[in-house]
Amino acid sequence: MSSPVYAPNAVTLFNSSVNGFEDFGAGPVSSGLVDLSASTDVLLAVTVPAGALSGTGPSLTVQLDGIDPAGNPILAMVKTPAITGAGTYTMSGGLHSSALVLPARGQVTVALGGAGAAATGIQITVTGR
């Protein structure tokens, strides 16, 4: 990675539609790496369209995990509560909102529970500044 320069303007670090990370079955699944190196704060936004969750008792959680320099995960730095219906859900984390120092890299992890649960068309965005 290059030596980043802090920029106070918000930048999209991860977008699920660009990364093909929109449809999920039961269990956890993680995205590829997200570059957090130029950010001190992040906003995790999850939009669940009407009818996107199916099955019996579907429950979706989305979290931003960090990756330490040795490649080990730092689980759930920023995490949504259990999502059971349509709507937009946001969580923030970082130096100014939760005294969290972000690592240089992270990943988005989605976990879906419920009998026969499926989620389609979920939009996930990580914005950093």
Coordinates of C-alpha atoms in Angstrom, one line a residue, residues 2 5 14 24 41 52 71 77-78 84 108 111 126:
S2 CA 1.1 3.5 -0.7
V5 CA -2.7 11.3 3.1
F14 CA -16.7 -0.4 -0.5
F24 CA -26.6 -14.2 0.6
D41 CA -13.7 7.1 10.7
A52 CA -35.2 -8.9 0.2
G71 CA -3.4 -11.0 8.5
M77 CA -15.2 -3.3 14.7
V78 CA -18.5 -1.8 13.4
T84 CA -35.2 -8.6 10.3
V108 CA -17.2 -6.8 5.3
A111 CA -24.2 -13.4 8.5
V126 CA -18.6 1.6 3.7

